[in-house]
Short mmCIF file of C-alpha atoms in Angstrom, two decimals:
data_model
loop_
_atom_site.label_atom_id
_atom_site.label_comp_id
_atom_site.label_asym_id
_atom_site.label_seq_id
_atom_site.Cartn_x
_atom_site.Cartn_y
_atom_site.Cartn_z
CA UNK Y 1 0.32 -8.95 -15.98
CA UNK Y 2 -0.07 -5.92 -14.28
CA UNK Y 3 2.77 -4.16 -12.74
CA UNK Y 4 4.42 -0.31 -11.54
CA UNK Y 5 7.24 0.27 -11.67
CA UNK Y 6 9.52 3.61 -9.92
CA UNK Y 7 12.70 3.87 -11.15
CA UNK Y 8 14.40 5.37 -7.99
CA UNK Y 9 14.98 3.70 -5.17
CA UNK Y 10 16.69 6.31 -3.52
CA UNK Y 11 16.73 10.29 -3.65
CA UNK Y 12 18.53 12.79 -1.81
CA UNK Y 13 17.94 16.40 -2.20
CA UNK Y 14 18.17 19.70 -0.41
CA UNK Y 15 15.48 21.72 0.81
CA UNK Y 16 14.00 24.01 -1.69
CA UNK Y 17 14.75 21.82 -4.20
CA UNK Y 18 12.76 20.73 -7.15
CA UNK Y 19 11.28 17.02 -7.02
CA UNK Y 20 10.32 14.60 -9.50
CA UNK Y 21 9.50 10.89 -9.15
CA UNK Y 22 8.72 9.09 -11.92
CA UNK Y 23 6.71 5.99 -12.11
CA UNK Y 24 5.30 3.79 -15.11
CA UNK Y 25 2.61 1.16 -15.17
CA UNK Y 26 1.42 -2.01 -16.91
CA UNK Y 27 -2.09 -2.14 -17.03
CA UNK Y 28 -4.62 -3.04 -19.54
CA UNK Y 29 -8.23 -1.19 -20.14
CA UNK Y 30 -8.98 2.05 -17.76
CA UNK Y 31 -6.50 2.54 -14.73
CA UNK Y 32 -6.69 4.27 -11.64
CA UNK Y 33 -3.40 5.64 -10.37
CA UNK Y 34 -2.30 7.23 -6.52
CA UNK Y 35 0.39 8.15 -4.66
CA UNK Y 36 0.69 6.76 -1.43
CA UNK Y 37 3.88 8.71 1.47
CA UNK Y 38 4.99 6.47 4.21
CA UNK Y 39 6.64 8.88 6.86
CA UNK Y 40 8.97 7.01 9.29
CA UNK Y 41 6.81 5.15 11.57
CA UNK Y 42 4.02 6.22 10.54
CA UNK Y 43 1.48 4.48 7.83
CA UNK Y 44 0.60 4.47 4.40
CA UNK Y 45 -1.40 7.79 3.74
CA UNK Y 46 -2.75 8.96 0.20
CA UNK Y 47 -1.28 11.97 -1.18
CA UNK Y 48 -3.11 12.03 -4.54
CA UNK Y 49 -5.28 9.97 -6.67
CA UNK Y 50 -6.28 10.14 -10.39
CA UNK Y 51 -9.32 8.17 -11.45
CA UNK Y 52 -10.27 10.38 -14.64
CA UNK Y 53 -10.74 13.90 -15.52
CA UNK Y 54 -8.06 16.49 -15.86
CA UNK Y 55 -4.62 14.45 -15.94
CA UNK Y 56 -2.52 16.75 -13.67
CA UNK Y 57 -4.48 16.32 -10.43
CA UNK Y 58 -3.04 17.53 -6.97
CA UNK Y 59 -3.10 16.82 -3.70
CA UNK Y 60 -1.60 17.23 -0.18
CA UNK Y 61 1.43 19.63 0.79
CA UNK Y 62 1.68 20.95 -2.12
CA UNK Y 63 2.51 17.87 -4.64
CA UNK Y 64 1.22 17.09 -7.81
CA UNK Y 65 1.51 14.38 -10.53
CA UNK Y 66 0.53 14.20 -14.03
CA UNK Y 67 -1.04 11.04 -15.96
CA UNK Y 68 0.75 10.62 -19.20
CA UNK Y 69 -1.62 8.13 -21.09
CA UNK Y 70 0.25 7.83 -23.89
CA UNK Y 71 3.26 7.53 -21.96
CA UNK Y 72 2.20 5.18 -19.22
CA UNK Y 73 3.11 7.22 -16.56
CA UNK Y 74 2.45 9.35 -13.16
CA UNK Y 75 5.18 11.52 -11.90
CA UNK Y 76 5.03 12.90 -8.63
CA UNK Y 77 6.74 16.36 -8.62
CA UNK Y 78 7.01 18.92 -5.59
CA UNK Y 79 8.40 22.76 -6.58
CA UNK Y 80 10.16 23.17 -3.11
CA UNK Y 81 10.81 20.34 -1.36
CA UNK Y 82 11.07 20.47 2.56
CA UNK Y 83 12.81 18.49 5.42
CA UNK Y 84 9.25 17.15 6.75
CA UNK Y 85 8.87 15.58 3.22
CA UNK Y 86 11.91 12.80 4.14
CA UNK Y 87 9.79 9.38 3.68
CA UNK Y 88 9.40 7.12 1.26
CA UNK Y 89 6.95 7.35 -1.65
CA UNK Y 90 5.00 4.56 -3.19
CA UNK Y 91 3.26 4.44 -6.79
CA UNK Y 92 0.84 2.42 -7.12
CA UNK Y 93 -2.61 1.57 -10.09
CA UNK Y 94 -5.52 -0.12 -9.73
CA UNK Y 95 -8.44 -1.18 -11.60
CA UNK Y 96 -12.19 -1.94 -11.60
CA UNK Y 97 -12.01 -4.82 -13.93
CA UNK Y 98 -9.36 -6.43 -11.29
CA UNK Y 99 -11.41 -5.79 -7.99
CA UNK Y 100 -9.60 -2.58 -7.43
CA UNK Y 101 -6.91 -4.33 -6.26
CA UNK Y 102 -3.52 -2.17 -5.76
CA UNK Y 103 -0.35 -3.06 -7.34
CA UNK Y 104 2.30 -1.04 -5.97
CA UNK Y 105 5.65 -0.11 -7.15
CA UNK Y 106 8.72 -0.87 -5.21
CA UNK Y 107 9.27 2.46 -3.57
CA UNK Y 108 11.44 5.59 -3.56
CA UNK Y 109 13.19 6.65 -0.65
CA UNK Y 110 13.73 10.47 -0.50
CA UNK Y 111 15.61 11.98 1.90
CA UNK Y 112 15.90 16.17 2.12
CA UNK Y 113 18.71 17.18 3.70
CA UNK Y 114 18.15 20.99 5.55
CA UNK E 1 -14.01 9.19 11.71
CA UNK E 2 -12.07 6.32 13.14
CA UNK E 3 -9.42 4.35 10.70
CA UNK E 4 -8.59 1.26 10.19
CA UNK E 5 -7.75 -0.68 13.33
CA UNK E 6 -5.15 -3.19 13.63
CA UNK E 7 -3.25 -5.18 16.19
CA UNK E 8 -0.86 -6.12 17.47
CA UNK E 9 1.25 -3.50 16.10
CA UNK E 10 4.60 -5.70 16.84
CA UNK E 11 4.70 -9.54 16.93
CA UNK E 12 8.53 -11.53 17.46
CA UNK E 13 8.32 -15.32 17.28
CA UNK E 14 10.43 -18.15 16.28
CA UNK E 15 10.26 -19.80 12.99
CA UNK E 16 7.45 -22.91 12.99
CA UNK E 17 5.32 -20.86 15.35
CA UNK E 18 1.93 -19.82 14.70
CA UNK E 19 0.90 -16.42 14.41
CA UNK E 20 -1.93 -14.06 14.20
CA UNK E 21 -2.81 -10.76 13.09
CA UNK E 22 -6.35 -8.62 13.89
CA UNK E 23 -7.72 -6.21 11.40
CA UNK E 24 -11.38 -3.59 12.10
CA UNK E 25 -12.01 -1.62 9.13
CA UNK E 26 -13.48 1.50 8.52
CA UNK E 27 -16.91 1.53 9.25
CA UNK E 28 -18.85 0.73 6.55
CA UNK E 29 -16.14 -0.41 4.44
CA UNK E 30 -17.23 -3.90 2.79
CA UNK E 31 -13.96 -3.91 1.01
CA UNK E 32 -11.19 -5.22 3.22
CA UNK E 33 -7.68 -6.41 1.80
CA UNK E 34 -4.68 -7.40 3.10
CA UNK E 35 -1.23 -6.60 1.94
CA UNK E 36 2.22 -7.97 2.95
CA UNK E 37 5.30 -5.92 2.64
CA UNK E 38 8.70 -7.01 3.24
CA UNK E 39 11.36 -4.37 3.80
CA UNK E 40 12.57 -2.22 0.86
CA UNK E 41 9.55 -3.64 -1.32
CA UNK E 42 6.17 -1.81 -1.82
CA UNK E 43 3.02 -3.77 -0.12
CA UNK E 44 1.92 -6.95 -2.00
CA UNK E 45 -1.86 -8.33 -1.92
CA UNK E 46 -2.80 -11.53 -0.05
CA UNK E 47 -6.03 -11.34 -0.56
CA UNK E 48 -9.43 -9.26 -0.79
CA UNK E 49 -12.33 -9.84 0.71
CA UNK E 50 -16.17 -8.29 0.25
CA UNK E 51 -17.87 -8.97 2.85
CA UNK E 52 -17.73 -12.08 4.28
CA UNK E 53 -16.79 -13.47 1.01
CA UNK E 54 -13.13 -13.35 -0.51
CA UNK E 55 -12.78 -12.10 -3.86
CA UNK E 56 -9.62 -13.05 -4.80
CA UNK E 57 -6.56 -14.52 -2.55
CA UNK E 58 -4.26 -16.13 -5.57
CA UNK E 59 -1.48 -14.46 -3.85
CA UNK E 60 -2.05 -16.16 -0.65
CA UNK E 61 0.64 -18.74 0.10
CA UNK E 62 -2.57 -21.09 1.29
CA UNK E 63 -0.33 -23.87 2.42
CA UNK E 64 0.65 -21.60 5.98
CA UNK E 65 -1.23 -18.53 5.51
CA UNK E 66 -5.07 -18.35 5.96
CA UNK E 67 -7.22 -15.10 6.68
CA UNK E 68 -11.23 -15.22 7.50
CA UNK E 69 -13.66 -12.52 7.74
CA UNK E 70 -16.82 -14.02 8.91
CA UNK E 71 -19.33 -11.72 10.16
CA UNK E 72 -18.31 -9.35 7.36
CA UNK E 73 -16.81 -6.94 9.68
CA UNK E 74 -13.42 -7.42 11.21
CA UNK E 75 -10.73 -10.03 9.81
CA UNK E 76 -7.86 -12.40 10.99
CA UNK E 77 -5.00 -13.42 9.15
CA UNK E 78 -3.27 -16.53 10.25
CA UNK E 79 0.61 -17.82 9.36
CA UNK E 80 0.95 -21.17 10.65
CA UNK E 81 3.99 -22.07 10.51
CA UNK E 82 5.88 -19.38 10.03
CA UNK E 83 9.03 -19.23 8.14
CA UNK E 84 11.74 -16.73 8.12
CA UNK E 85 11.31 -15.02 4.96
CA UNK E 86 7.42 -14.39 6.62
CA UNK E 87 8.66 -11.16 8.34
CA UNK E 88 7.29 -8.00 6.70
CA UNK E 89 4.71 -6.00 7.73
CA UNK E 90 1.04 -7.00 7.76
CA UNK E 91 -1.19 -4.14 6.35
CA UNK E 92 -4.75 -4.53 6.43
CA UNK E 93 -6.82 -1.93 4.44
CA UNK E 94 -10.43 -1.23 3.43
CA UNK E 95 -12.86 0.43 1.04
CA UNK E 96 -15.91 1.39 0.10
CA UNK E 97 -17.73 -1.59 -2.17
CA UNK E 98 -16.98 -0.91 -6.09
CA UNK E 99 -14.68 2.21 -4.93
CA UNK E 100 -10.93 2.12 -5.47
CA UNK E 101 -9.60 4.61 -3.04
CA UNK E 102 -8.14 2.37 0.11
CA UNK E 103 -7.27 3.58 3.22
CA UNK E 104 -4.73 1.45 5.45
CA UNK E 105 -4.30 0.72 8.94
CA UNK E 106 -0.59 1.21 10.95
CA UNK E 107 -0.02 -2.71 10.10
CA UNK E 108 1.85 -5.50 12.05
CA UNK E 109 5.28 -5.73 12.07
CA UNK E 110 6.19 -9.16 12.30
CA UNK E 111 9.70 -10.78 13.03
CA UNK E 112 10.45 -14.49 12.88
CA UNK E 113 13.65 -15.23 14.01
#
């Protein structure tokens, strides 16, 4: 079955400091991966996707996250984190053979204290 | 370019009641989906739909929950009765046909107490 999995639930850090959120997957034949933020009260918005192609792809505010084939995995990582980046952080894969259906992880929670 | 629409953005009713939730995609979007997530999980699928048609709802809990899209545009899911372990938030999303990038509406928080 397929499945993603983010191994923490919560994170605290302080501004400026490095980030790096790890997440794994479960998936058989050829994935597509992304990065969804959830800001509080606000919706799910994409802040990077990886489909194929160079594996360290980046996207918006300045994260990034590379696509470890061989290790099954996506880390998010952000040099320099800010206050405005408090929200939580979803992994989650898809693929074409399934529909392009999303399976999401359960969520990491980070919270950057100023 | 307009998102995805959806309403009511808040819903409280009593367990046993009936409920419903509105979803307008992105225009253009065939692809529509709908995804429940309950608090301190990541969203869940119900089911997909292309079209008019669904494409797969084997995650749907079919014996209270049913969702329609018939003119192949907007889409109502439907949670009759509803239980207590029913409140999450409803998030309806949508995509270009045979394209895997989704892009998700505000969703539906819904309590039943």
């Amino acid at each position: 079955a397929q499945s993603v999995s983010q191994h923490n639930h919560h994170v605290i850090l302080s501004e400026a400091a490095s980030l790096e959120l790890g997440c794994n997957y479960s998936y058989g034949g050829t994935v597509n991966l992304f990065w969804y933020v959830q800001y509080p009260g606000q919706h799910l918005q994409l802040l990077l996707k990886y489909f194929s192609g160079d594996p360290l792809v980046k996207g918006i505010k300045g994260f990034e996250a590379e696509f470890i084939k061989s290790k099954f995995s996506f880390n998010l990582r952000k040099p320099s984190v800010q206050w405005s980046d408090t929200a939580e952080y979803f992994c989650a894969a898809s693929s074409f053979n399934a529909g392009n259906m999303l399976t999401f992880g359960g969520g990491t929670r980070l919270m950057v204290k100023p | 370019e307009a998102g995805v629409a959806q309403s009511p953005r808040y819903k409280i009713i009593e367990k046993r009641q009936s409920v419903a939730f509105w979803c307008n995609p992105i225009s253009g979007h065939a692809t529509l989906y709908w995804y429940q997530q309950i608090l301190g999980q990541g969203p869940k699928l119900l089911i997909q739909f292309q079209n008019n048609g669904v494409v797969d709802d084997s995650q749907l809990p079919k014996d209270r929950f049913s969702a329609e899209r018939l003119k192949g545009v907007d889409s109502t899911l439907k949670i009759q009765p509803a239980k207590l372990e029913d409140s999450a938030v409803y998030l309806c999303a949508s995509s270009l046909v045979r394209l895997p990038e989704q892009f998700f509406g505000p969703g539906t928080r819904l309590t039943v107490l």
